[in-house]
Structures are given as structure tokens and as C-alpha cells.
Coordinates of C-alpha atoms in Angstrom, one line a residue:
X227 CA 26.2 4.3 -11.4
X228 CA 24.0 7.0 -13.3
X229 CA 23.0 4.5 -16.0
X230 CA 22.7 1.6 -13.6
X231 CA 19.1 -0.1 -13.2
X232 CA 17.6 -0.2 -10.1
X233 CA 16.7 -3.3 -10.5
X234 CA 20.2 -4.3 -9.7
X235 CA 19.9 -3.0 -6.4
X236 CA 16.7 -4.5 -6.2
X237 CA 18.0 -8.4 -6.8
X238 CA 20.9 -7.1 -4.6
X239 CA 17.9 -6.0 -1.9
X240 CA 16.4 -9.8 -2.3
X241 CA 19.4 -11.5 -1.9
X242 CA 20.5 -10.1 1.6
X243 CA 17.0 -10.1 2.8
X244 CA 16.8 -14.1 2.2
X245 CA 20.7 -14.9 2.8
X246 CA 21.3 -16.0 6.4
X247 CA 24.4 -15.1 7.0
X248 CA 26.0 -11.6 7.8
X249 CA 29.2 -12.0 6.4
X250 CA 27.5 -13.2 3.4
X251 CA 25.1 -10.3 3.3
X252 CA 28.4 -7.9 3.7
X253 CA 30.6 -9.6 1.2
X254 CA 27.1 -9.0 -1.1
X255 CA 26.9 -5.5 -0.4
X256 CA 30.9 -5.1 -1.4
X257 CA 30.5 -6.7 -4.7
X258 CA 27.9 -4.2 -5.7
X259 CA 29.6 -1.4 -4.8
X260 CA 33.1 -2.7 -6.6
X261 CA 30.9 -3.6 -9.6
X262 CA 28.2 -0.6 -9.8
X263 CA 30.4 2.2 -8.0
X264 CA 33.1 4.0 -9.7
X265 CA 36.2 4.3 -8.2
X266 CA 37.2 7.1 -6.3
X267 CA 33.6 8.6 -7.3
X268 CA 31.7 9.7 -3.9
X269 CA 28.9 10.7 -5.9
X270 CA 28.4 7.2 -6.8
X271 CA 28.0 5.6 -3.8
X272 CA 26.4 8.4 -2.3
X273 CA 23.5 7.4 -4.6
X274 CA 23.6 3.7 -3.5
X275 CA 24.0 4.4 0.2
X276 CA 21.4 6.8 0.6
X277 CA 18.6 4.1 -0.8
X278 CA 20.4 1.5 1.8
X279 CA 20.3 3.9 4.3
X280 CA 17.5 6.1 3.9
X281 CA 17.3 7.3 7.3
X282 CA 20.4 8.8 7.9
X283 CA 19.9 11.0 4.5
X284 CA 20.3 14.2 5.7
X285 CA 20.5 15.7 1.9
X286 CA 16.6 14.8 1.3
X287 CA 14.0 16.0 3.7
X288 CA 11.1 14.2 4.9
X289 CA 8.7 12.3 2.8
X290 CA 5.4 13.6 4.6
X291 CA 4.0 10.5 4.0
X292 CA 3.4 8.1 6.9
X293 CA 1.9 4.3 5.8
X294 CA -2.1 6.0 6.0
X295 CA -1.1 8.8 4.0
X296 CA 0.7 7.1 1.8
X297 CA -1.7 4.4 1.1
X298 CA -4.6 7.1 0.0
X299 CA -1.6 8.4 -2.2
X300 CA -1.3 4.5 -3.6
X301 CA -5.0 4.5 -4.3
X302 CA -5.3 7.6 -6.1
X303 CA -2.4 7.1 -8.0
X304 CA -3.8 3.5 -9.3
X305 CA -7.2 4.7 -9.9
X306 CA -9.1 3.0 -7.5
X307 CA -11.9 3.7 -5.2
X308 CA -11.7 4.0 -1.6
X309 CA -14.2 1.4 -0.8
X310 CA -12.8 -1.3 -2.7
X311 CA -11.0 -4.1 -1.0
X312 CA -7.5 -3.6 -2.1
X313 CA -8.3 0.2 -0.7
X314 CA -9.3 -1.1 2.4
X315 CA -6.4 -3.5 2.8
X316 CA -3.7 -0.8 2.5
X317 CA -6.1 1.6 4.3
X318 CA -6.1 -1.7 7.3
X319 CA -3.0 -2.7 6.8
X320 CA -2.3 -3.3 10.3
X321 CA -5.5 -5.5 11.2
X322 CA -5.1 -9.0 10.5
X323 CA -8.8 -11.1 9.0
X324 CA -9.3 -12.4 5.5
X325 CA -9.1 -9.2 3.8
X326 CA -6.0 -8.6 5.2
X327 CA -4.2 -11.8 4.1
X328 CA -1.1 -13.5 5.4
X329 CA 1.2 -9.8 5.3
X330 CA -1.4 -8.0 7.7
X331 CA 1.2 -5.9 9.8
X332 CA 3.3 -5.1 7.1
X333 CA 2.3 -2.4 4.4
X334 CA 5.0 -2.6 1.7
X335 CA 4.2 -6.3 1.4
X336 CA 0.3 -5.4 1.2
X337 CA 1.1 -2.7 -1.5
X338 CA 3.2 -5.2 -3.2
X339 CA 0.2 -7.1 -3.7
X340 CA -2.0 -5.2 -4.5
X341 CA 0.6 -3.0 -6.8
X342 CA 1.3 -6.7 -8.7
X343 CA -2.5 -6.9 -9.9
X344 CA -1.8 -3.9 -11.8
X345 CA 2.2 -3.7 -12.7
X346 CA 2.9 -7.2 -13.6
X347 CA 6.5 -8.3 -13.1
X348 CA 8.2 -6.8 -15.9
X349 CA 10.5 -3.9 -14.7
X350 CA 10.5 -0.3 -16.6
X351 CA 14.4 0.5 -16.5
X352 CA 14.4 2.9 -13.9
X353 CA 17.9 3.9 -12.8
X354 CA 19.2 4.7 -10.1
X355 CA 19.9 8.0 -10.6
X356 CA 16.3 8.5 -11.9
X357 CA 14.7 7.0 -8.9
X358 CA 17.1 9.7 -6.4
X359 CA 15.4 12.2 -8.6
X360 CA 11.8 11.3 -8.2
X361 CA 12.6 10.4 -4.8
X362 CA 13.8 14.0 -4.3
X363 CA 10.8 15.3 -6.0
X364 CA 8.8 13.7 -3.5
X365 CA 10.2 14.9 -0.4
X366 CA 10.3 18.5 -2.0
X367 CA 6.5 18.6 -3.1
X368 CA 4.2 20.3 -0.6
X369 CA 0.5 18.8 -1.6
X370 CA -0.9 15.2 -1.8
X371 CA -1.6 15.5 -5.4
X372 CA 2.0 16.6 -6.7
X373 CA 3.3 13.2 -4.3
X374 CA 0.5 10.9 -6.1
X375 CA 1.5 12.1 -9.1
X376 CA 4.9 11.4 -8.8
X377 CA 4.1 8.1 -7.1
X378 CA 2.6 7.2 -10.5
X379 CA 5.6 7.9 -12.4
X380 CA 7.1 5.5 -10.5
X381 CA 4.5 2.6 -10.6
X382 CA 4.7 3.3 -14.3
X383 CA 8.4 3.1 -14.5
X384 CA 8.7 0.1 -12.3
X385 CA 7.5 -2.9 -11.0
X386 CA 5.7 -4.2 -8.5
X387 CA 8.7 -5.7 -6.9
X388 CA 10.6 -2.7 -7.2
X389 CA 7.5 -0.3 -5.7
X390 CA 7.9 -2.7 -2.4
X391 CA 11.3 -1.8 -2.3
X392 CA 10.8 2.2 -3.2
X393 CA 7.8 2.0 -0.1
X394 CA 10.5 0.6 2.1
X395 CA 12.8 2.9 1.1
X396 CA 10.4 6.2 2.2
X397 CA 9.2 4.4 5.2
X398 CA 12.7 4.4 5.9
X399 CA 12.7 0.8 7.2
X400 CA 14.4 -1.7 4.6
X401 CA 14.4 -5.0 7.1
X402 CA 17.7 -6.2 5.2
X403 CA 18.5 -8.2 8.6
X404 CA 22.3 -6.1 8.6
X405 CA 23.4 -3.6 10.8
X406 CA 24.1 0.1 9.5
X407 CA 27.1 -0.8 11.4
X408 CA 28.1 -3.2 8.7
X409 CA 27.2 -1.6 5.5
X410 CA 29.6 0.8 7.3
X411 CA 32.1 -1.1 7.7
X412 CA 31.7 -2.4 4.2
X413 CA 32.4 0.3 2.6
X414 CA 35.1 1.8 4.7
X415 CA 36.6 1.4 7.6
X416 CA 36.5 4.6 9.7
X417 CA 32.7 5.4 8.0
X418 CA 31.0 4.7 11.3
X419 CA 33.4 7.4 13.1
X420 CA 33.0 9.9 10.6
X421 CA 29.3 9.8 10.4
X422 CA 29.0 9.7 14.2
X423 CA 30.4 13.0 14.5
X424 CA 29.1 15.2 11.2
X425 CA 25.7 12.9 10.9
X426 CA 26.4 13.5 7.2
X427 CA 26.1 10.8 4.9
X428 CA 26.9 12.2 1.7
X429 CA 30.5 13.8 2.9
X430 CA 31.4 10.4 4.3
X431 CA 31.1 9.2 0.8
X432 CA 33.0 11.7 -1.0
X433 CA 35.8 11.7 1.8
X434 CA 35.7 7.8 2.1
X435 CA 35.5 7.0 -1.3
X436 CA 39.0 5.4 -1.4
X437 CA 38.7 2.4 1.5
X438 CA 42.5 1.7 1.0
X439 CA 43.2 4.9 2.7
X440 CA 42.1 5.6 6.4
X441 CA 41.0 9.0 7.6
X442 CA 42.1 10.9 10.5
X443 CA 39.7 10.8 13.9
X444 CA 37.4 13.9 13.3
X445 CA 36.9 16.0 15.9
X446 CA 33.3 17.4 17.3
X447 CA 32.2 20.8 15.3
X448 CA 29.9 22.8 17.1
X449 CA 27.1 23.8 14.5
X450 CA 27.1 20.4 12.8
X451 CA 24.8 17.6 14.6
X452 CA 26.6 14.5 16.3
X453 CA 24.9 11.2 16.6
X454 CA 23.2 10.9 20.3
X455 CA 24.4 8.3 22.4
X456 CA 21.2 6.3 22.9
X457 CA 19.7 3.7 25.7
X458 CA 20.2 -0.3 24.9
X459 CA 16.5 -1.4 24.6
X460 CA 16.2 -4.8 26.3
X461 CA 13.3 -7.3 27.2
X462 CA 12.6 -6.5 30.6
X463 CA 13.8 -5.0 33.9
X464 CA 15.7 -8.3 35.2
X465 CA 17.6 -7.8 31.8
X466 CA 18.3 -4.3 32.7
X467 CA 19.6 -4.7 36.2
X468 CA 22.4 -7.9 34.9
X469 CA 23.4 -5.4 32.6
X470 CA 24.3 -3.3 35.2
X471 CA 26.3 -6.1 37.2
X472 CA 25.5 -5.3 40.5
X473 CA 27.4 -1.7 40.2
X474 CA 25.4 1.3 41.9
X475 CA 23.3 3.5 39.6
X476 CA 21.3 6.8 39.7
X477 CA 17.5 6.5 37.9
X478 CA 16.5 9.9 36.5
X479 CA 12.7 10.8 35.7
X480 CA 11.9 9.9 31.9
X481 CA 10.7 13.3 30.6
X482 CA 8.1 12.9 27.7
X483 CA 9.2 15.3 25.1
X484 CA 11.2 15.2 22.1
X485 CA 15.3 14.7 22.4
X486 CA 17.2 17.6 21.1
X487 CA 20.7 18.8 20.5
X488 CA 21.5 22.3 20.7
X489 CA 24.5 24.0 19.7
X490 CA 25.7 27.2 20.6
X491 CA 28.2 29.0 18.3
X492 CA 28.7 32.5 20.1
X493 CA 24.9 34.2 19.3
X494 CA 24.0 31.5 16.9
X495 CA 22.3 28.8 18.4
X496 CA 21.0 25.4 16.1
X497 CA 18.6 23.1 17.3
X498 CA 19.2 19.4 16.3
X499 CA 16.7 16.5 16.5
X500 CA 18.2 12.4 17.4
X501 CA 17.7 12.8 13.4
X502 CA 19.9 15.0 12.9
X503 CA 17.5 17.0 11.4
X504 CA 18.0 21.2 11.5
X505 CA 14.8 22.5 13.7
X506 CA 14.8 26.2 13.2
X507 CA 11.0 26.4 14.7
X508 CA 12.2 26.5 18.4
X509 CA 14.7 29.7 17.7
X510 CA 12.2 32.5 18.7
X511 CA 11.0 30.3 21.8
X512 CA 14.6 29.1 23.0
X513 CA 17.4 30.9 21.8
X514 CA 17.1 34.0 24.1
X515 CA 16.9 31.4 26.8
X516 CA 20.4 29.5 26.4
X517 CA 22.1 32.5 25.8
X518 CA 20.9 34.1 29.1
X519 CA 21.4 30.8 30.6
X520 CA 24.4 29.3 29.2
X521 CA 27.5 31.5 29.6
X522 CA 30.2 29.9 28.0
X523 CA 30.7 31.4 23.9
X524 CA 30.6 27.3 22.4
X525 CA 29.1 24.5 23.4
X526 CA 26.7 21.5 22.7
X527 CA 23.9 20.8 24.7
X528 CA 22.0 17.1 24.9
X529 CA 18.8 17.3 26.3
X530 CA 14.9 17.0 25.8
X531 CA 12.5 19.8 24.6
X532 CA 9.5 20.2 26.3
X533 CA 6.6 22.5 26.9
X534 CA 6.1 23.5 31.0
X535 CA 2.8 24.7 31.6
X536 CA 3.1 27.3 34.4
X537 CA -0.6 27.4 35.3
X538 CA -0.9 23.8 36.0
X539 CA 2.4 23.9 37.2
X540 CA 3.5 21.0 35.3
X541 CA 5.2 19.7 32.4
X542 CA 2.3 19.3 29.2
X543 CA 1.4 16.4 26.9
X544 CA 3.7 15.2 24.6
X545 CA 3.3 16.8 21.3
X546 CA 2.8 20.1 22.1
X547 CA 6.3 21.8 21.2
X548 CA 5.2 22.0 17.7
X549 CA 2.6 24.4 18.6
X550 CA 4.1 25.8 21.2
X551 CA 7.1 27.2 18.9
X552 CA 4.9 28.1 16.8
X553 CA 3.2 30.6 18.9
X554 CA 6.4 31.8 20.0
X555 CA 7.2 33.0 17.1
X556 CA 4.3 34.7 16.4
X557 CA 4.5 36.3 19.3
X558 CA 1.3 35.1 21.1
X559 CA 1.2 34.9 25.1
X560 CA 0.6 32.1 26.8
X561 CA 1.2 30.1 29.7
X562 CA 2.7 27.4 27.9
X563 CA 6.4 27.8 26.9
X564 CA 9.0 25.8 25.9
X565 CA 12.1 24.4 28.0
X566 CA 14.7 22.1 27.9
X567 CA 16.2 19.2 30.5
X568 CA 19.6 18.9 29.8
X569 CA 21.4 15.4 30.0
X570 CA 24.3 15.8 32.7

């Protein structure tokens, strides 16, 4: 896998985007994995996965880069000016009009045409192992300019094919049209129940790496995230209620904050996002506050974080726990402090 091109994974990208079928799509993804991905080598497919499934990536942290920011990034690293049109298009990439053209709504398929005026269609050998490696440089880097730069190492070592792909790939939204659930599956058998309950891609792919043998259920460890059981989004309230078939519910008030998962280990407490990302920031504003509060030594906690305002009496605007933790830690008064409803 270290000296395969990414290309490969790119053709393999195409193909299950335009194929139909699921099984197809599945049988697709297997190929490339018995083909590319040495056997019994986690570290292989661990490199593979992580592109197909860059969300759940636990071992690299967050881009920084949103579609606007990374679109100044784009133009910067191509040379161009700001007013240009191709600036403006990435800039407007959601508003539709001439200078938007047919993809207005989706920004890697902008930047793919605006990124083939310049690359051409012949691909630079990037590997996959190279492109983890920039890709990890990105996330790492703290200033726009160190992320351009390294988002022209890419455009210089790739495509403009393969850039659409890499943009989809730190937007974190692929649109193969197949199911994390299936690439799962795929690759082994009991890799959906494993990574439900460590949220830890890269150990399911060392301890999966054989699918011919199946793992023993894993239970719960406090101090290591677990997936959150999530709401089924459907059309409308009629859809709703015939889910339900007739049966007798209980509606709860939908508190506006930011879901977390905390995890109490004795006197260490972790604070886990739907994510699964670590949140140390809400330690000095929270911790103090479950141990008072929550007597038993282990336990994990599924709730929503937010800020109550005691001099309005009332729960604040979404988006202020940031700030709010912030000034917790730095010891600053205020009227504002952060809370948690827990889910019963």
C-alpha cells in the first residue's frame, strides 16, 4: 500500500460513485482492498479506510478549513486574484447564475473546474502514503499560509481529478452513494460493532485485519468514546408519528447546545463530542460539577452542553460554550456558566 498511487483509489472513487448498484459498489471496494492491502497488515488498510472514511478519523485532527476558508486557500495557492471569476466562483460557490455554472451548490466540483484550467489531466504519482502525510500536515499546521502551502504541494503532485477527490476528502463528505455501514461490512464482519464502542478507526483495522476470523463482542470502556445513538431524520411529522405506530410516547424539549459524552473514571472526567472528538476545554467549567453531582466512581454520561444564563434566567444562544469554557478557565466571573442536560 505504501507505494500504491492514489490514483488507484481515485478510479476506484469514480467507479462506485457512477455504479448503481450497492453490491456492486461493495464487491468494488473488496477487490481493492484484496489487491492493494497486504494481508494481515492493519496499517494498510488503515491508510485506505481513513481516506474512505474521513470522518470517523480519529488519528488526524480537524482540517480548520471549512469550503470559504478553503477556497481563499485554493486561490492563493494557484496564484490568482480575488476578483477574478474563477475566485468569485469558489468564493460563491453556493449561489447558482452564469458565473456559477451547472455545479453551483457543490464546491469540489467548482474547484475541479477551475483546478483543471491549471493542472491538466495528467496525474503526478502521488501515493497513498504520501497523500496521508500531507494530509496530516494539514490538519497539524496552525496558519493559513503553512495550509496553502501545502495545498500546493498537492495541486502540484496531482491532478485536477485527484484534487476533487482530496477536497472531498477534508470536507469529509465523499458522496460515494454507500453506507459506512457497508464498507464495514466489507472489510469485516464485526467492524461496525467494534467501532461503535471504541469510535477508533485505526484499532479496528489492526484488530480486524484478518476477516476470516471474528472478534469477540467488546464491551463499553469508560474513558474511550462510544458512538451516540442518534434520531432517524425523516420528511415530516406524519412520517414521524407512523414510525411510532400508534404506541404512546413522551416529547422532550430540544435543547440547542452541542451533544456531549462525558465519562467519569474515579476523579478523571473526559468530555466527548457525537465526533468522538476529546474536548478538554470544558474541564475547568464542568468537571468539579459532575463529581459533586454524580456520586457513583464510573460512569458515562449522554447529554447536551450548554451555557444557562442566570441573569436572564434562561438557557443562551447556541454557540456560546466555546467561550464560555474559555472563561472558565481563566477564571473570569460571569453570569454565564456551563451545564449539561443529561439524556435519561
Amino acid at each position: 500500500m505504501s507505494e500504491t498511487k492514489f490514483s488507484v483509489m481515485v478510479s476506484l472513487f469514480n467507479w462506485m460513485q457512477k455504479s448503481k448498484s450497492s453490491s456492486v459498489k461493495r464487491s468494488k471496494f473488496r477487490k481493492f482492498l484484496d489487491t492493494f492491502c497486504r494481508p494481515n497488515n492493519g496499517d494498510d488498510y488503515f491508510s485506505a479506510i481513513r481516506l474512505i472514511l474521513p470522518g470517523l478519523d480519529r488519528e488526524r485532527g480537524s482540517y480548520g478549513l471549512r469550503e470559504h476558508v478553503l477556497a481563499t486557500c485554493l486561490i492563493d495557492a494557484l496564484g490568482m486574484s480575488r476578483d477574478s471569476p474563477d475566485s468569485q466562483r469558489l468564493l460563491n460557490w453556493r449561489k447558482g447564475g452564469p458565473r456559477s455554472g451547472a455545479f453551483a451548490g457543490n464546491f469540489s466540483l467548482i474547484a475541479a473546474e477551475v483546478l483543471q484550467q491549471r493542472q491538466g489531466m495528467t496525474s503526478g504519482g502521488l501515493t497513498i502514503k504520501e497523500l496521508n502525510e500531507l494530509l496530516d500536515r494539514l490538519a497539524s499546521s496552525e496558519n493559513r499560509s503553512d495550509k496553502t502551502s501545502i495545498l500546493s504541494d498537492l495541486i502540484r503532485k496531482t491532478n485536477a481529478q485527484e484534487m476533487k477527490w482530496i477536497i472531498m476528502i477534508i470536507l469529509k463528505d465523499l458522496k460515494l452513494g454507500i453506507s459506512e455501514k457497508s464498507i464495514f461490512h466489507e472489510f469485516h464482519p464485526d467492524a461496525e460493532d467494534l467501532f461503535n464502542v471504541t469510535c477508533d478507526l485505526k484499532l479496528v483495522c489492526e484488530k480486524l485485519r484478518d476477516r476470516s476470523q471474528r472478534h469477540k463482542r467488546q464491551d463499553i470502556e469508560v474513558g474511550k468514546p462510544v458512538r451516540p445513538q442518534l434520531a432517524l431524520r425523516v420528511s415530516n411529522a406524519a412520517a414521524a408519528w407512523k414510525k411510532l405506530h400508534g404506541k404512546e410516547v413522551i416529547v422532550e424539549c430540544k435543547f440547542d447546545g452541542d451533544r456531549i459524552q462525558i465519562h467519569k473514571n474515579g476523579a478523571n472526567i473526559s468530555f466527548f463530542s457525537r465526533n468522538f472528538l476529546n474536548h478538554p476545554e470544558y474541564e475547568h467549567g464542568m468537571s468539579d460539577v459532575i463529581r459533586r453531582n454524580i456520586l457513583i466512581d464510573r460512569c458515562i454520561l449522554d447529554g447536551e452542553m450548554l451555557v444557562w444564563d442566570a441573569s436572564a434566567n434562561r438557557f443562551a444562544e447556541f454557540g456560546s460554550n466555546q467561550e464560555i469554557a474559555k472563561a472558565a478557565k481563566e477564571g473570569l466571573d460571569s453570569d454565564r456558566q456551563l451545564c449539561c442536560i443529561l439524556t435519561v
